[in-house]
Structure formats: C-alpha cells, structure tokens
Short mmCIF file of C-alpha atoms in Angstrom, two decimals:
data_model
loop_
_atom_site.label_atom_id
_atom_site.label_comp_id
_atom_site.label_asym_id
_atom_site.label_seq_id
_atom_site.Cartn_x
_atom_site.Cartn_y
_atom_site.Cartn_z
CA MET O 1 28.24 -197.89 -132.99
CA LYS O 2 28.16 -199.95 -129.79
CA LYS O 3 27.07 -203.04 -131.74
CA LEU O 4 30.01 -202.60 -134.10
CA SER O 5 32.44 -202.20 -131.21
CA LEU O 6 31.06 -205.32 -129.53
CA ALA O 7 31.32 -207.32 -132.76
CA VAL O 8 34.91 -206.19 -133.25
CA ALA O 9 35.74 -207.09 -129.65
CA VAL O 10 34.20 -210.57 -129.98
CA THR O 11 35.99 -211.14 -133.28
CA GLY O 12 39.25 -210.04 -131.67
CA VAL O 13 38.84 -212.50 -128.78
CA LEU O 14 37.99 -215.34 -131.16
CA GLY O 15 40.97 -214.41 -133.33
CA LEU O 16 43.31 -214.62 -130.33
CA GLY O 17 42.17 -218.17 -129.61
CA VAL O 18 42.77 -219.24 -133.19
CA MET O 19 46.15 -217.52 -133.48
CA ALA O 20 47.53 -218.71 -130.11
CA GLY O 21 50.45 -220.47 -131.77
CA ALA O 22 51.09 -217.98 -134.57
CA HIS O 23 52.13 -214.35 -134.63
CA ALA O 24 50.53 -212.22 -137.29
CA ALA O 25 49.74 -208.57 -137.77
CA ASN O 26 47.67 -206.61 -140.19
CA ASN O 27 48.12 -202.93 -140.79
CA GLY O 28 45.58 -200.53 -142.22
CA LYS O 29 44.48 -196.96 -142.25
CA LEU O 30 41.18 -195.20 -141.62
CA ILE O 31 40.71 -191.99 -143.56
CA PHE O 32 38.00 -189.59 -142.42
CA ASN O 33 36.77 -186.59 -144.37
CA GLY O 34 34.13 -184.04 -143.45
CA THR O 35 33.12 -180.42 -143.30
CA LEU O 36 31.81 -178.39 -140.40
CA THR O 37 29.45 -175.47 -140.94
CA ASN O 38 27.77 -172.79 -138.86
CA ILE O 39 24.30 -173.42 -140.26
CA SER O 40 21.71 -174.11 -137.59
CA CYS O 41 18.31 -175.29 -138.83
CA ALA O 42 15.25 -176.93 -137.32
CA VAL O 43 12.57 -178.93 -139.12
CA ALA O 44 8.94 -178.74 -138.05
CA PRO O 45 5.73 -180.28 -139.38
CA GLY O 46 3.54 -178.20 -141.64
CA THR O 47 0.32 -179.10 -143.49
CA GLY O 48 -0.58 -182.81 -143.61
CA VAL O 49 1.72 -183.96 -140.82
CA SER O 50 1.94 -183.79 -137.05
CA PRO O 51 4.80 -184.00 -134.58
CA GLY O 52 5.62 -187.36 -133.01
CA ASN O 53 8.47 -188.27 -130.74
CA PRO O 54 11.46 -185.91 -131.02
CA GLY O 55 12.79 -186.11 -134.59
CA GLU O 56 9.71 -187.96 -135.89
CA ILE O 57 7.00 -186.62 -138.18
CA ASN O 58 3.70 -188.52 -138.35
CA VAL O 59 1.85 -188.79 -141.66
CA ASP O 60 -1.76 -190.02 -141.46
CA MET O 61 -2.42 -191.88 -144.72
CA GLY O 62 -6.10 -192.36 -143.78
CA ASN O 63 -8.42 -195.22 -144.70
CA VAL O 64 -7.99 -195.96 -148.40
CA SER O 65 -9.77 -198.55 -150.56
CA PHE O 66 -7.71 -200.76 -152.85
CA SER O 67 -10.12 -199.70 -155.63
CA ASP O 68 -8.86 -196.11 -155.30
CA ILE O 69 -5.16 -196.83 -155.87
CA GLY O 70 -3.22 -198.08 -158.86
CA LEU O 71 0.15 -199.46 -159.88
CA SER O 72 3.17 -197.13 -159.95
CA GLY O 73 2.69 -196.51 -163.70
CA ALA O 74 -1.05 -195.83 -163.42
CA SER O 75 -0.71 -192.27 -162.04
CA ARG O 76 -3.72 -192.70 -159.73
CA PHE O 77 -2.59 -190.37 -156.99
CA GLU O 78 -5.94 -188.84 -155.94
CA THR O 79 -5.62 -190.37 -152.47
CA ALA O 80 -2.18 -188.84 -151.83
CA THR O 81 -1.62 -187.15 -148.49
CA PRO O 82 0.02 -183.74 -148.90
CA ILE O 83 3.06 -183.23 -146.68
CA GLN O 84 4.71 -179.94 -145.83
CA MET O 85 7.96 -179.65 -143.85
CA LEU O 86 8.97 -176.25 -142.51
CA VAL O 87 12.70 -175.52 -142.32
CA ASN O 88 13.82 -172.62 -140.14
CA CYS O 89 17.53 -171.76 -140.10
CA SER O 90 18.51 -169.32 -137.36
CA ALA O 91 22.14 -168.78 -138.36
CA GLY O 92 24.82 -169.58 -140.93
CA ALA O 93 22.48 -169.90 -143.92
CA ASP O 94 23.81 -166.92 -145.90
CA GLN O 95 26.19 -169.14 -147.92
CA TYR O 96 23.44 -171.58 -148.98
CA SER O 97 20.63 -171.26 -151.49
CA THR O 98 19.03 -174.72 -151.55
CA VAL O 99 17.89 -177.42 -149.17
CA LYS O 100 17.74 -180.97 -150.57
CA MET O 101 15.66 -183.64 -148.85
CA ARG O 102 16.94 -187.17 -149.47
CA PHE O 103 15.43 -190.40 -148.24
CA ALA O 104 16.93 -193.62 -146.87
CA ALA O 105 14.21 -196.23 -147.47
CA ARG O 106 16.68 -199.09 -146.96
CA ASN O 107 17.33 -197.82 -143.43
CA GLY O 108 13.61 -197.68 -142.69
CA SER O 109 11.04 -200.38 -143.31
CA GLY O 110 12.91 -201.17 -146.54
CA LEU O 111 12.14 -201.17 -150.24
CA ASP O 112 9.08 -203.08 -151.44
CA ASN O 113 10.05 -206.57 -152.63
CA ASN O 114 7.87 -206.31 -155.75
CA ASP O 115 8.33 -202.64 -156.72
CA ALA O 116 11.65 -201.17 -155.55
CA LYS O 117 10.40 -197.61 -156.19
CA LEU O 118 8.16 -198.00 -153.14
CA LEU O 119 8.64 -198.20 -149.40
CA ARG O 120 7.78 -201.62 -147.94
CA THR O 121 4.79 -201.57 -145.62
CA THR O 122 4.52 -203.33 -142.31
CA GLY O 123 1.29 -204.64 -140.84
CA ALA O 124 -1.37 -207.05 -142.08
CA ALA O 125 -2.03 -205.44 -145.48
CA ASP O 126 -0.52 -207.06 -148.57
CA GLY O 127 -0.19 -205.97 -152.19
CA VAL O 128 0.71 -202.35 -151.52
CA GLY O 129 3.71 -200.10 -150.90
CA ILE O 130 4.05 -196.43 -150.02
CA GLY O 131 5.19 -194.02 -152.70
CA LEU O 132 6.40 -190.43 -152.42
CA LEU O 133 5.31 -187.77 -154.88
CA ASN O 134 7.68 -184.87 -155.53
CA ALA O 135 6.52 -181.26 -155.87
CA SER O 136 5.67 -181.96 -159.55
CA ASN O 137 3.32 -184.79 -158.47
CA LYS O 138 5.63 -187.44 -159.99
CA LEU O 139 6.29 -190.73 -158.21
CA MET O 140 9.85 -190.79 -156.88
CA ASP O 141 12.10 -193.84 -157.16
CA LEU O 142 13.01 -194.55 -153.52
CA SER O 143 15.70 -197.03 -154.59
CA GLY O 144 17.66 -194.23 -156.27
CA THR O 145 19.17 -190.92 -155.28
CA GLU O 146 16.32 -188.55 -156.09
CA THR O 147 15.91 -185.55 -153.83
CA ILE O 148 13.28 -182.91 -153.27
CA ASP O 149 15.03 -179.59 -153.83
CA THR O 150 13.67 -176.35 -152.38
CA ASP O 151 15.03 -172.82 -152.42
CA LEU O 152 16.09 -171.31 -149.10
CA VAL O 153 14.59 -167.86 -148.52
CA LEU O 154 17.32 -165.82 -146.82
CA ASN O 155 16.25 -163.23 -144.26
CA GLY O 156 19.35 -160.98 -144.41
CA THR O 157 20.54 -161.77 -140.89
CA GLY O 158 22.15 -165.16 -141.59
CA GLY O 159 18.89 -167.08 -141.23
CA ALA O 160 16.58 -168.63 -143.81
CA THR O 161 13.32 -170.52 -144.21
CA ALA O 162 11.97 -173.08 -146.65
CA GLU O 163 8.80 -175.05 -147.23
CA ILE O 164 9.37 -178.55 -148.55
CA ASN O 165 6.17 -179.81 -150.20
CA PHE O 166 5.60 -183.39 -151.36
CA GLY O 167 3.09 -186.20 -150.87
CA ALA O 168 2.70 -189.81 -149.80
CA VAL O 169 0.40 -192.32 -151.45
CA TYR O 170 -0.39 -196.02 -151.34
CA VAL O 171 0.54 -197.78 -154.59
CA LEU O 172 -0.29 -201.35 -155.65
CA ASN O 173 2.82 -203.50 -156.02
CA GLY O 174 1.32 -206.10 -158.37
CA THR O 175 0.73 -208.88 -155.81
CA THR O 176 -2.47 -210.19 -154.23
CA THR O 177 -4.12 -207.60 -152.00
CA ASN O 178 -5.16 -208.17 -148.42
CA PRO O 179 -6.71 -205.42 -146.24
CA GLY O 180 -5.25 -204.29 -142.93
CA ASN O 181 -2.76 -201.81 -141.52
CA ALA O 182 -0.15 -200.62 -144.02
CA ASP O 183 2.45 -198.68 -142.07
CA GLY O 184 6.05 -197.81 -142.82
CA PHE O 185 8.90 -195.56 -141.77
CA MET O 186 11.83 -193.97 -143.54
CA PRO O 187 14.64 -191.69 -142.35
CA PHE O 188 15.40 -188.50 -144.26
CA VAL O 189 18.36 -186.11 -144.38
CA LEU O 190 18.38 -182.43 -145.29
CA ASP O 191 21.46 -181.26 -147.20
CA TYR O 192 22.20 -177.55 -147.65
CA GLU O 193 23.95 -176.29 -150.76
#
C-alpha cells in the first residue's frame, strides 16, 4: 500500500507541474464492500510439511530425477509430496460448513511460461514446473479458480477443525531440461462458507 501511495503522490506532483497554467478537476468515487465475521481460525502444518517463518509452510519436494516425472497430461505423479494442512477454528465456526483453499500463483513465483497450469520454478533447473494435486489426485489448473474444498468438523462450542489434504509434484513443461534447484512459492487463502 505504501508503494501505491508513493506512486500517487509522485504522479500528483508531476501533474501539478504540467497543469500549472490550467485549472482542471476530476471527480470519482471509491466503493468498498466487505463482511466481518467472528470466525477465528489458525492454520498449522500437518503431514508432509513443516513450519517456516510466521505464515509460511515449507514443502520439501526432495531430490527427483527428470526420468521420474512426466508432462501434465502423463499422470506420472508417483513422486508427489503429500501435504496436509490442519485448520483449527476456536470460535465463530458454527455458521460455516466448508473451508475452501484457493491459490494465487500469479502473486507468487508466477505461472509457468510453457504450461500455465503449473507454478513457475526459480533456481537453476529448467524444463519443469510445480503442480498441485487435489484430494482426488488430479492435477489442478493454477491459472484458474479451482479450490480444494474440505468439510469443517464442528465441535458444538462454536469451534471446528479440518484437514486439507493435497499434494505437490514436479511436472515437465515441454522445454529442454536442465538439472538444479527448482523452487517456487505461492500464497493461498482459506475461505469459509
């Protein structure tokens, strides 16, 4: 937000210099909408992941040979790393039944340039992206709006728990391969319905 404010301030100063001899005004309106809830939930790592810095979950993809992975249509997901996220809601969950995990690949390391279903990797490795497998072991399209939906288990006192299970796997993107580190990052959001 600070970058936006600075950019607006700089644009405003430049605009004053250009409009020194003219008087002009533009009018507009900002409309904000939102909802506040009483739900209070925390997310913790489960099987296959470990805690990192606050708000970060580390997934160790391991050392994988290019010969053990395939293209997105090849369904070669034997090397997938299982991931489990544990959701614990302490209050306000009694009006919700589902938690939906959505991903923002574009706000992370980005979508792969050669296969937009995949997360772009950073590091020296070439020819590969990172794919996510939903609970049905199907490759998700990270360029779309797919979510991983899990039932909330209510505890009768306004709290609830859920286990979100999915996987991460390296997938060939159809370009020349080159070994090395193949890292990536991607924000996620949990929506309660």
